[in-house]
Amino acid sequence: MEGSFLPAPLNESNEVDHFLVEPKSDHELGNCLRVQDFSRDFGYEIQTNGDAEVDENSFRQNRGLQLGKPSSESKSQGSSRSDTDAFEISELSATMVMEAEFNNTPVERSLTRELFSGLRTRGGCATPFEGNICDTILDNNNIHKFNTNENYLENEKISDENVKGDIVASKLASCSRERRLRKPTRRYIEEFADSKSENNKGRRKPPTKDKYLKVTSTEESNHIRHKVQMLTPKDESHCGTSVPVQSRSQRRHPEKHVPVSGFLSEDEPSATECKNVYSSAKICKKYDRRKHQKMWTLTEVMRLVDGIAEYGTGRWTRIKRHLFASSPHRTPIDLRDKWRNLLKASCVNIQNSKGTECKQPHASRPLPKSLLQRVYELANIYPYPKERSPKPVREATPPMYLIESNSLSFNWGRKKYE
DNA sequence: TTTAGGG
DNA sequence: CCCTAAA
């Protein structure tokens, strides 16, 4: 049988042929051949060793003796099988059997070569497309022919013309329309979804929540805002295939790297740095802000406080436009959240300064007292949540550092924060 | 579209 | 930082 092989037209054919001619190791056999695939689905009897992998010697014998000669006896001797198992055959074993079958005649050999070259040109060895092709070929009115009886050879010759056309045509055309017999792998699903979402990205309206990360440049009061567009789980859910959307609980708690000490030393990332970060973030579409959280620098906090002092609370977009135009990673919601945290921190400090022991809740990131004082004053001026009372009521007694630091005047100079 | 509020 | 409802 080995003598009937035609020399491979291409060097790369050896990759496939070596499986067919000389199995080199048990490992390869174990990877590409399962006994069940053979004996169940094609009626070939292949002896097995204990762990149900193909014994090499017996495989050689059986291949020489019995391949291409399916018999009902051997089938009956085979292990118990169910018909549904026929669709779980692995790609390589399927193609291997097919090549063994089709190598009976020169026409079939060339046909098989063609089929294999077609498969190879699709790239990777184990892509789902190959699986579809093999399944399709086997699933069409061809599979019965491998599986039956003495009429095998006659049927083979009779239907040879049709089969030849069917295989060549169906191997390329029908992989998309045939019913999917094997459950696609998770990775395939994700990659497919990614590519598809990439195709749809230009057509779909980006979600509003990430608009400040979009990379389009819009002019606005002489500022250029750099935005990065990201895909969201919502986007992926529209992709047609059943893409497993990462649940919120999974995204909820990414491992965040807690800074060891204080605010970041470098206050503002340069504009180019931001651009690089977020253009790369655009490239990798699953950019998760939670995994790349940006610590608030002291200057950012000061700027936020300045903005609130100027525009008041609840004008987050305005503050963002005017004071955070150069930091695209801060959305108005971020500003608001930060302000909420600042309020909390100032309240905590107030409570602590009332008590005997003044222990810093966030010792790693101590806020300057002057800053907390300003937050406190702003909280009184612009109570949050909104409801801007015309006359701020001061119900809480100011903490000690507020009392001794006298002036509640509004001319907070930046030098106060040093 | 922006903000508030809760998680 | 995210999500959602409401303005």
Short mmCIF file of C-alpha atoms (C1' of nucleotides) in Angstrom, two decimals:
data_model
loop_
_atom_site.label_atom_id
_atom_site.label_comp_id
_atom_site.label_asym_id
_atom_site.label_seq_id
_atom_site.Cartn_x
_atom_site.Cartn_y
_atom_site.Cartn_z
CA MET A 1 0.00 0.00 0.00
CA GLU A 2 2.84 2.31 0.74
CA GLY A 3 4.12 1.66 -2.70
CA SER A 4 1.04 3.10 -4.24
CA PHE A 5 1.67 6.53 -2.86
CA LEU A 6 2.44 9.22 -5.27
CA PRO A 7 5.29 11.50 -4.37
CA ALA A 8 3.98 14.55 -2.69
CA PRO A 9 3.81 17.48 -5.03
CA LEU A 10 4.83 19.88 -2.34
CA ASN A 11 7.24 19.59 0.43
CA GLU A 12 4.67 20.50 2.95
CA SER A 13 2.69 17.50 2.02
CA ASN A 14 5.01 15.49 4.13
CA GLU A 15 3.43 16.97 7.13
CA VAL A 16 0.36 15.04 6.33
CA ASP A 17 1.91 12.08 4.68
CA HIS A 18 4.02 11.09 7.57
CA PHE A 19 0.90 10.45 9.49
CA LEU A 20 -0.27 8.17 6.78
CA VAL A 21 2.90 6.33 6.00
CA GLU A 22 4.79 5.90 9.15
CA PRO A 23 3.48 6.87 12.50
CA LYS A 24 6.52 8.03 14.33
CA SER A 25 5.57 7.90 17.87
CA ASP A 26 2.83 6.94 20.15
CA HIS A 27 2.44 10.52 20.98
CA GLU A 28 1.49 11.44 17.48
CA LEU A 29 -0.82 8.57 17.27
CA GLY A 30 -2.37 9.50 20.48
CA ASN A 31 -2.93 12.96 19.24
CA CYS A 32 -4.42 12.17 15.92
CA LEU A 33 -5.92 8.76 16.18
CA ARG A 34 -8.40 7.44 18.55
CA VAL A 35 -9.44 3.91 18.28
CA GLN A 36 -13.02 4.75 18.69
CA ASP A 37 -12.87 7.03 15.74
CA PHE A 38 -11.66 4.30 13.54
CA SER A 39 -13.40 1.22 14.60
CA ARG A 40 -16.68 2.78 15.42
CA ASP A 41 -17.22 5.03 12.55
CA PHE A 42 -15.76 3.07 9.76
CA GLY A 43 -16.08 -0.44 10.82
CA TYR A 44 -12.38 -1.09 10.93
CA GLU A 45 -11.18 -3.21 13.69
CA ILE A 46 -8.14 -1.89 15.33
CA GLN A 47 -6.75 -3.53 18.32
CA THR A 48 -6.06 -1.44 21.28
CA ASN A 49 -3.87 -1.51 24.24
CA GLY A 50 -5.06 -0.79 27.69
CA ASP A 51 -5.59 2.90 27.56
CA ALA A 52 -7.52 2.74 24.37
CA GLU A 53 -4.86 4.38 22.31
CA VAL A 54 -3.71 2.83 19.12
CA ASP A 55 -1.06 0.26 19.50
CA GLU A 56 1.47 0.97 16.87
CA ASN A 57 2.17 -2.56 15.77
CA SER A 58 -1.36 -3.61 15.62
CA PHE A 59 -2.13 -0.44 13.81
CA ARG A 60 0.40 -1.25 11.15
CA GLN A 61 -0.94 -4.69 10.76
CA ASN A 62 -4.49 -3.64 10.60
CA ARG A 63 -3.76 -0.86 8.29
CA GLY A 64 -2.02 -3.16 5.90
CA LEU A 65 -4.59 -5.86 6.15
CA GLN A 66 -7.84 -4.21 6.67
CA LEU A 67 -7.88 -0.64 5.62
CA GLY A 68 -10.14 -0.24 2.70
CA LYS A 69 -11.84 -3.49 3.48
CA PRO A 70 -14.53 -2.75 5.91
CA SER A 71 -16.42 -5.76 6.96
CA SER A 72 -19.55 -6.23 8.84
CA GLU A 73 -17.92 -8.79 11.09
CA SER A 74 -15.26 -6.46 12.27
CA LYS A 75 -17.84 -3.88 12.83
CA SER A 76 -19.84 -6.17 14.94
CA GLN A 77 -16.77 -6.97 16.93
CA GLY A 78 -16.02 -3.40 17.55
CA SER A 79 -16.77 -1.66 20.71
CA SER A 80 -20.23 -0.55 21.40
CA ARG A 81 -21.04 2.60 19.59
CA SER A 82 -23.81 4.99 19.14
CA ASP A 83 -24.69 6.68 15.94
CA THR A 84 -24.11 10.05 17.33
CA ASP A 85 -20.51 9.19 17.86
CA ALA A 86 -20.00 9.27 14.17
CA PHE A 87 -20.02 13.02 14.27
CA GLU A 88 -17.39 13.28 16.86
CA ILE A 89 -14.64 11.93 14.74
CA SER A 90 -11.49 13.89 14.82
CA GLU A 91 -10.40 15.75 11.76
CA LEU A 92 -7.16 13.99 11.26
CA SER A 93 -8.47 10.55 11.61
CA ALA A 94 -11.26 11.36 9.25
CA THR A 95 -9.00 12.74 6.61
CA MET A 96 -6.62 9.93 7.12
CA VAL A 97 -9.21 7.36 6.46
CA MET A 98 -10.42 9.29 3.55
CA GLU A 99 -7.02 9.39 2.03
CA ALA A 100 -6.57 5.73 2.62
CA GLU A 101 -9.81 5.09 0.88
CA PHE A 102 -9.27 7.35 -2.01
CA ASN A 103 -5.79 6.22 -2.72
CA ASN A 104 -7.16 3.12 -4.28
CA THR A 105 -7.19 4.54 -7.73
CA PRO A 106 -5.09 7.18 -9.43
CA VAL A 107 -8.09 9.38 -9.85
CA GLU A 108 -8.83 9.17 -6.23
CA ARG A 109 -5.27 9.81 -5.31
CA SER A 110 -5.14 12.97 -7.24
CA LEU A 111 -8.45 13.90 -5.85
CA THR A 112 -7.19 13.35 -2.38
CA ARG A 113 -4.15 15.43 -3.05
CA GLU A 114 -6.35 18.18 -4.19
CA LEU A 115 -8.42 17.91 -1.12
CA PHE A 116 -5.43 18.00 1.11
CA SER A 117 -3.90 20.92 -0.65
CA GLY A 118 -7.18 22.68 -0.25
CA LEU A 119 -7.14 21.94 3.39
CA ARG A 120 -3.60 23.03 3.82
CA THR A 121 -4.10 26.31 2.13
CA ARG A 122 -6.52 27.18 4.83
CA GLY A 123 -3.67 27.69 7.19
CA GLY A 124 -3.60 26.11 10.58
CA CYS A 125 -3.89 22.44 11.01
CA ALA A 126 -6.72 22.32 13.44
CA THR A 127 -8.90 25.19 12.46
CA PRO A 128 -12.60 24.70 12.76
CA PHE A 129 -12.89 25.16 9.05
CA GLU A 130 -11.12 21.95 8.52
CA GLY A 131 -13.40 20.34 10.92
CA ASN A 132 -16.32 21.62 9.01
CA ILE A 133 -14.94 20.45 5.77
CA CYS A 134 -14.28 17.01 7.00
CA ASP A 135 -17.57 16.79 8.70
CA THR A 136 -19.28 18.05 5.67
CA ILE A 137 -17.68 15.60 3.40
CA LEU A 138 -18.39 12.79 5.70
CA ASP A 139 -21.79 13.96 6.58
CA ASN A 140 -23.02 14.34 3.06
CA ASN A 141 -24.10 11.34 1.21
CA ASN A 142 -20.57 10.08 1.43
CA ILE A 143 -20.35 8.71 4.86
CA HIS A 144 -22.54 5.75 4.21
CA LYS A 145 -20.14 4.62 1.59
CA PHE A 146 -17.37 4.25 4.09
CA ASN A 147 -19.50 2.43 6.41
CA THR A 148 -21.30 -0.26 4.56
CA ASN A 149 -20.72 -3.59 2.96
CA GLU A 150 -19.69 -5.53 -0.07
CA ASN A 151 -21.31 -3.01 -2.34
CA TYR A 152 -18.68 -0.65 -1.25
CA LEU A 153 -16.46 -0.96 -4.26
CA GLU A 154 -19.27 -0.89 -6.73
CA ASN A 155 -20.86 2.05 -5.16
CA GLU A 156 -17.53 3.69 -5.10
CA LYS A 157 -17.08 3.33 -8.80
CA ILE A 158 -20.60 4.21 -9.68
CA SER A 159 -20.71 7.29 -7.63
CA ASP A 160 -17.14 8.16 -8.27
CA GLU A 161 -17.92 10.94 -10.65
CA ASN A 162 -20.47 12.44 -8.38
CA VAL A 163 -18.37 12.00 -5.36
CA LYS A 164 -15.45 13.64 -6.98
CA GLY A 165 -17.48 16.65 -7.84
CA ASP A 166 -19.23 16.65 -4.54
CA ILE A 167 -16.12 16.58 -2.48
CA VAL A 168 -14.25 19.22 -4.35
CA ALA A 169 -17.21 21.50 -4.48
CA SER A 170 -18.49 20.89 -1.06
CA LYS A 171 -15.20 21.12 0.67
CA LEU A 172 -14.98 24.77 -0.09
CA ALA A 173 -18.51 25.89 -0.55
CA SER A 174 -20.52 24.06 1.96
CA CYS A 175 -18.60 24.62 5.12
CA SER A 176 -20.61 27.68 5.82
CA ARG A 177 -24.04 26.36 5.10
CA GLU A 178 -23.81 22.95 6.58
CA ARG A 179 -25.16 22.35 9.98
CA ARG A 180 -22.52 22.53 12.60
CA LEU A 181 -21.90 19.13 13.94
CA ARG A 182 -19.27 19.87 16.46
CA LYS A 183 -19.50 22.40 19.15
CA PRO A 184 -17.01 25.11 18.39
CA THR A 185 -14.33 25.64 20.88
CA ARG A 186 -14.45 28.54 23.22
CA ARG A 187 -11.37 30.03 21.73
CA TYR A 188 -12.79 29.78 18.27
CA ILE A 189 -15.93 31.47 19.43
CA GLU A 190 -14.03 34.32 20.93
CA GLU A 191 -11.75 34.82 17.99
CA PHE A 192 -14.61 34.63 15.59
CA ALA A 193 -16.52 37.13 17.62
CA ASP A 194 -13.54 39.43 17.69
CA SER A 195 -13.04 39.39 14.00
CA LYS A 196 -16.70 39.90 13.43
CA SER A 197 -16.94 42.74 15.85
CA GLU A 198 -13.96 44.25 14.14
CA ASN A 199 -15.85 44.14 10.90
CA ASN A 200 -18.87 45.72 12.43
CA LYS A 201 -17.01 48.30 14.36
CA GLY A 202 -17.11 50.93 11.74
CA ARG A 203 -20.78 50.63 11.15
CA ARG A 204 -22.07 50.58 14.63
CA LYS A 205 -22.56 53.54 16.74
CA PRO A 206 -20.12 53.44 19.57
CA PRO A 207 -21.56 53.23 23.02
CA THR A 208 -21.88 56.45 24.77
CA LYS A 209 -20.30 55.39 27.96
CA ASP A 210 -16.87 55.20 26.46
CA LYS A 211 -17.00 58.22 24.37
CA TYR A 212 -14.28 59.91 26.26
CA LEU A 213 -11.98 57.13 25.31
CA LYS A 214 -12.65 57.47 21.67
CA VAL A 215 -9.75 58.36 19.48
CA THR A 216 -11.55 60.73 17.25
CA SER A 217 -10.41 64.25 17.66
CA THR A 218 -12.97 66.91 18.14
CA GLU A 219 -12.31 70.54 18.49
CA GLU A 220 -13.82 72.08 21.47
CA SER A 221 -12.90 75.44 22.82
CA ASN A 222 -9.46 75.22 21.28
CA HIS A 223 -8.82 71.89 22.90
CA ILE A 224 -8.23 68.65 21.19
CA ARG A 225 -9.58 65.76 23.06
CA HIS A 226 -8.14 62.41 22.34
CA LYS A 227 -10.53 59.64 22.79
CA VAL A 228 -10.14 55.96 22.68
CA GLN A 229 -12.92 53.83 21.49
CA MET A 230 -13.31 50.55 23.21
CA LEU A 231 -15.58 47.70 22.75
CA THR A 232 -17.88 46.81 25.50
CA PRO A 233 -19.51 43.56 26.41
CA LYS A 234 -22.68 44.97 25.01
CA ASP A 235 -21.04 45.22 21.66
CA GLU A 236 -19.94 41.69 21.71
CA SER A 237 -23.35 40.46 22.58
CA HIS A 238 -24.56 41.69 19.22
CA CYS A 239 -22.13 39.71 17.26
CA GLY A 240 -24.45 36.99 16.19
CA THR A 241 -22.64 34.05 17.58
CA SER A 242 -23.15 32.99 21.11
CA VAL A 243 -20.16 34.70 22.52
CA PRO A 244 -19.78 34.14 26.19
CA VAL A 245 -19.89 37.58 27.57
CA GLN A 246 -17.69 38.05 30.49
CA SER A 247 -19.96 38.45 33.40
CA ARG A 248 -19.81 41.47 35.51
CA SER A 249 -18.79 39.58 38.55
CA GLN A 250 -15.79 38.35 36.67
CA ARG A 251 -14.76 41.80 35.73
CA ARG A 252 -15.63 43.11 39.06
CA HIS A 253 -12.50 42.57 41.00
CA PRO A 254 -9.43 42.62 38.89
CA GLU A 255 -6.17 42.37 40.66
CA LYS A 256 -5.34 45.95 41.14
CA HIS A 257 -1.84 46.94 41.97
CA VAL A 258 -2.08 48.98 45.09
CA PRO A 259 0.51 51.67 45.21
CA VAL A 260 2.89 51.43 48.04
CA SER A 261 3.13 55.01 48.91
CA GLY A 262 1.48 58.27 48.23
CA PHE A 263 0.35 59.78 44.97
CA LEU A 264 2.13 59.07 41.84
CA SER A 265 5.36 60.88 41.61
CA GLU A 266 4.89 62.07 38.10
CA ASP A 267 1.77 64.11 38.18
CA GLU A 268 0.51 64.13 34.67
CA PRO A 269 1.36 61.70 31.99
CA SER A 270 2.41 63.55 28.95
CA ALA A 271 0.01 63.96 26.12
CA THR A 272 1.99 61.63 23.92
CA GLU A 273 2.05 59.07 26.65
CA CYS A 274 -1.68 59.21 27.00
CA LYS A 275 -2.03 58.95 23.30
CA ASN A 276 0.20 55.92 23.17
CA VAL A 277 -1.55 54.21 25.99
CA TYR A 278 -4.96 54.69 24.57
CA SER A 279 -4.17 54.09 20.98
CA SER A 280 -2.71 50.79 22.04
CA ALA A 281 -5.80 50.34 24.09
CA LYS A 282 -7.75 50.72 20.92
CA ILE A 283 -5.70 48.05 19.31
CA CYS A 284 -6.38 45.55 22.00
CA LYS A 285 -10.09 45.92 22.05
CA LYS A 286 -10.71 44.34 25.35
CA TYR A 287 -9.07 47.09 27.25
CA ASP A 288 -10.35 47.12 30.75
CA ARG A 289 -9.99 50.31 32.65
CA ARG A 290 -10.39 48.49 35.86
CA LYS A 291 -7.26 46.57 35.14
CA HIS A 292 -5.34 49.67 34.24
CA GLN A 293 -6.56 52.05 36.81
CA LYS A 294 -4.89 55.37 36.95
CA MET A 295 -4.23 56.70 40.34
CA TRP A 296 -5.36 60.17 40.99
CA THR A 297 -2.41 62.44 41.34
CA LEU A 298 -2.34 65.26 43.75
CA THR A 299 -2.41 67.82 40.99
CA GLU A 300 -5.41 66.12 39.51
CA VAL A 301 -7.21 66.31 42.80
CA MET A 302 -6.26 69.92 43.13
CA ARG A 303 -7.47 70.63 39.69
CA LEU A 304 -10.71 68.90 40.42
CA VAL A 305 -11.18 70.97 43.52
CA ASP A 306 -10.38 74.06 41.55
CA GLY A 307 -12.91 73.11 38.99
CA ILE A 308 -15.57 72.55 41.59
CA ALA A 309 -14.72 75.82 43.20
CA GLU A 310 -15.15 77.45 39.86
CA TYR A 311 -18.10 75.65 38.37
CA GLY A 312 -19.66 73.96 41.34
CA THR A 313 -20.64 70.36 41.66
CA GLY A 314 -22.81 68.74 39.09
CA ARG A 315 -20.99 70.38 36.22
CA TRP A 316 -18.72 67.52 35.66
CA THR A 317 -18.58 67.72 31.94
CA ARG A 318 -17.71 71.36 32.12
CA ILE A 319 -14.96 70.69 34.59
CA LYS A 320 -13.76 67.93 32.44
CA ARG A 321 -13.65 70.12 29.38
CA HIS A 322 -11.92 73.01 30.95
CA LEU A 323 -9.58 71.46 33.42
CA PHE A 324 -9.12 67.90 32.34
CA ALA A 325 -8.98 68.37 28.64
CA SER A 326 -5.41 67.15 28.60
CA SER A 327 -6.12 63.99 30.54
CA PRO A 328 -8.36 61.86 28.41
CA HIS A 329 -8.54 59.07 30.91
CA ARG A 330 -10.66 61.11 33.29
CA THR A 331 -14.27 61.06 32.41
CA PRO A 332 -16.81 63.36 34.00
CA ILE A 333 -18.06 60.41 35.94
CA ASP A 334 -14.57 59.83 37.19
CA LEU A 335 -14.45 63.37 38.41
CA ARG A 336 -17.71 62.99 40.18
CA ASP A 337 -16.66 59.72 41.76
CA LYS A 338 -13.44 61.25 42.88
CA TRP A 339 -15.29 64.10 44.39
CA ARG A 340 -17.48 61.72 46.29
CA ASN A 341 -14.44 59.99 47.62
CA LEU A 342 -12.93 63.29 48.58
CA LEU A 343 -16.03 64.18 50.49
CA LYS A 344 -15.89 60.90 52.25
CA ALA A 345 -12.26 61.39 53.09
CA SER A 346 -12.83 64.84 54.44
CA CYS A 347 -15.71 63.65 56.56
CA VAL A 348 -13.60 60.84 57.92
CA ASN A 349 -10.92 63.30 58.76
CA ILE A 350 -13.43 65.49 60.48
CA GLN A 351 -14.61 62.64 62.56
CA ASN A 352 -11.11 61.69 63.43
CA SER A 353 -10.08 65.11 64.42
CA LYS A 354 -13.07 65.22 66.71
CA GLY A 355 -12.04 62.04 68.40
CA THR A 356 -9.07 61.55 70.57
CA GLU A 357 -7.09 59.57 68.16
CA CYS A 358 -6.49 60.90 64.74
CA LYS A 359 -5.47 58.00 62.69
CA GLN A 360 -5.27 58.27 58.98
CA PRO A 361 -7.51 55.83 57.23
CA HIS A 362 -5.39 55.93 54.13
CA ALA A 363 -1.94 56.21 55.44
CA SER A 364 -0.53 55.30 52.11
CA ARG A 365 -2.13 58.25 50.44
CA PRO A 366 -2.40 61.02 52.91
CA LEU A 367 -4.34 63.96 51.65
CA PRO A 368 -2.95 67.29 52.62
CA LYS A 369 -4.98 68.94 55.29
CA SER A 370 -5.23 72.05 53.29
CA LEU A 371 -6.79 70.07 50.53
CA LEU A 372 -9.20 68.40 52.88
CA GLN A 373 -10.07 71.74 54.27
CA ARG A 374 -10.84 73.03 50.89
CA VAL A 375 -12.93 69.98 50.13
CA TYR A 376 -14.83 70.53 53.28
CA GLU A 377 -15.50 74.12 52.50
CA LEU A 378 -16.53 73.33 49.00
CA ALA A 379 -18.80 70.66 50.32
CA ASN A 380 -20.54 73.30 52.32
CA ILE A 381 -20.70 75.72 49.49
CA TYR A 382 -21.78 73.18 46.91
CA PRO A 383 -23.50 70.44 48.77
CA TYR A 384 -23.43 67.16 47.06
CA PRO A 385 -25.79 65.82 45.99
CA LYS A 386 -26.88 68.91 44.33
CA GLU A 387 -29.71 70.93 45.78
CA ARG A 388 -27.66 73.98 45.80
CA SER A 389 -29.12 75.87 48.65
CA PRO A 390 -28.57 79.58 48.19
CA LYS A 391 -27.29 79.83 51.68
CA PRO A 392 -25.10 76.92 52.70
CA VAL A 393 -25.92 75.72 56.12
CA ARG A 394 -23.03 74.71 58.25
CA GLU A 395 -24.38 72.08 60.50
CA ALA A 396 -21.22 70.24 61.28
CA THR A 397 -18.78 71.89 63.55
CA PRO A 398 -15.61 72.39 61.64
CA PRO A 399 -12.69 70.29 62.70
CA MET A 400 -9.78 71.66 64.61
CA TYR A 401 -7.55 72.20 61.68
CA LEU A 402 -10.30 74.24 60.10
CA ILE A 403 -10.80 76.35 63.13
CA GLU A 404 -7.23 77.23 63.63
CA SER A 405 -6.60 77.69 59.98
CA ASN A 406 -8.78 80.74 60.17
CA SER A 407 -9.79 82.16 56.90
CA LEU A 408 -12.64 80.69 54.98
CA SER A 409 -11.96 83.10 52.23
CA PHE A 410 -12.21 81.78 48.75
CA ASN A 411 -8.89 82.90 47.43
CA TRP A 412 -7.29 79.53 47.67
CA GLY A 413 -3.97 79.91 46.15
CA ARG A 414 -2.22 76.95 44.74
CA LYS A 415 0.65 77.58 47.11
CA LYS A 416 -1.58 76.41 49.89
CA TYR A 417 -1.11 72.83 48.87
CA GLU A 418 2.58 72.64 49.24
"C1'" DT B 1 -26.54 63.58 26.65
"C1'" DT B 2 -25.59 64.35 31.34
"C1'" DT B 3 -26.08 63.49 36.11
"C1'" DA B 4 -27.23 60.99 40.38
"C1'" DG B 5 -27.07 57.08 42.92
"C1'" DG B 6 -25.91 52.50 44.07
"C1'" DG B 7 -22.80 48.51 43.61
"C1'" DC C 1 -14.54 52.07 38.21
"C1'" DC C 2 -19.09 50.27 36.40
"C1'" DC C 3 -24.05 50.20 35.62
"C1'" DT C 4 -28.56 52.07 35.32
"C1'" DA C 5 -32.36 55.18 35.86
"C1'" DA C 6 -33.89 59.61 35.36
"C1'" DA C 7 -33.74 64.34 34.04
#
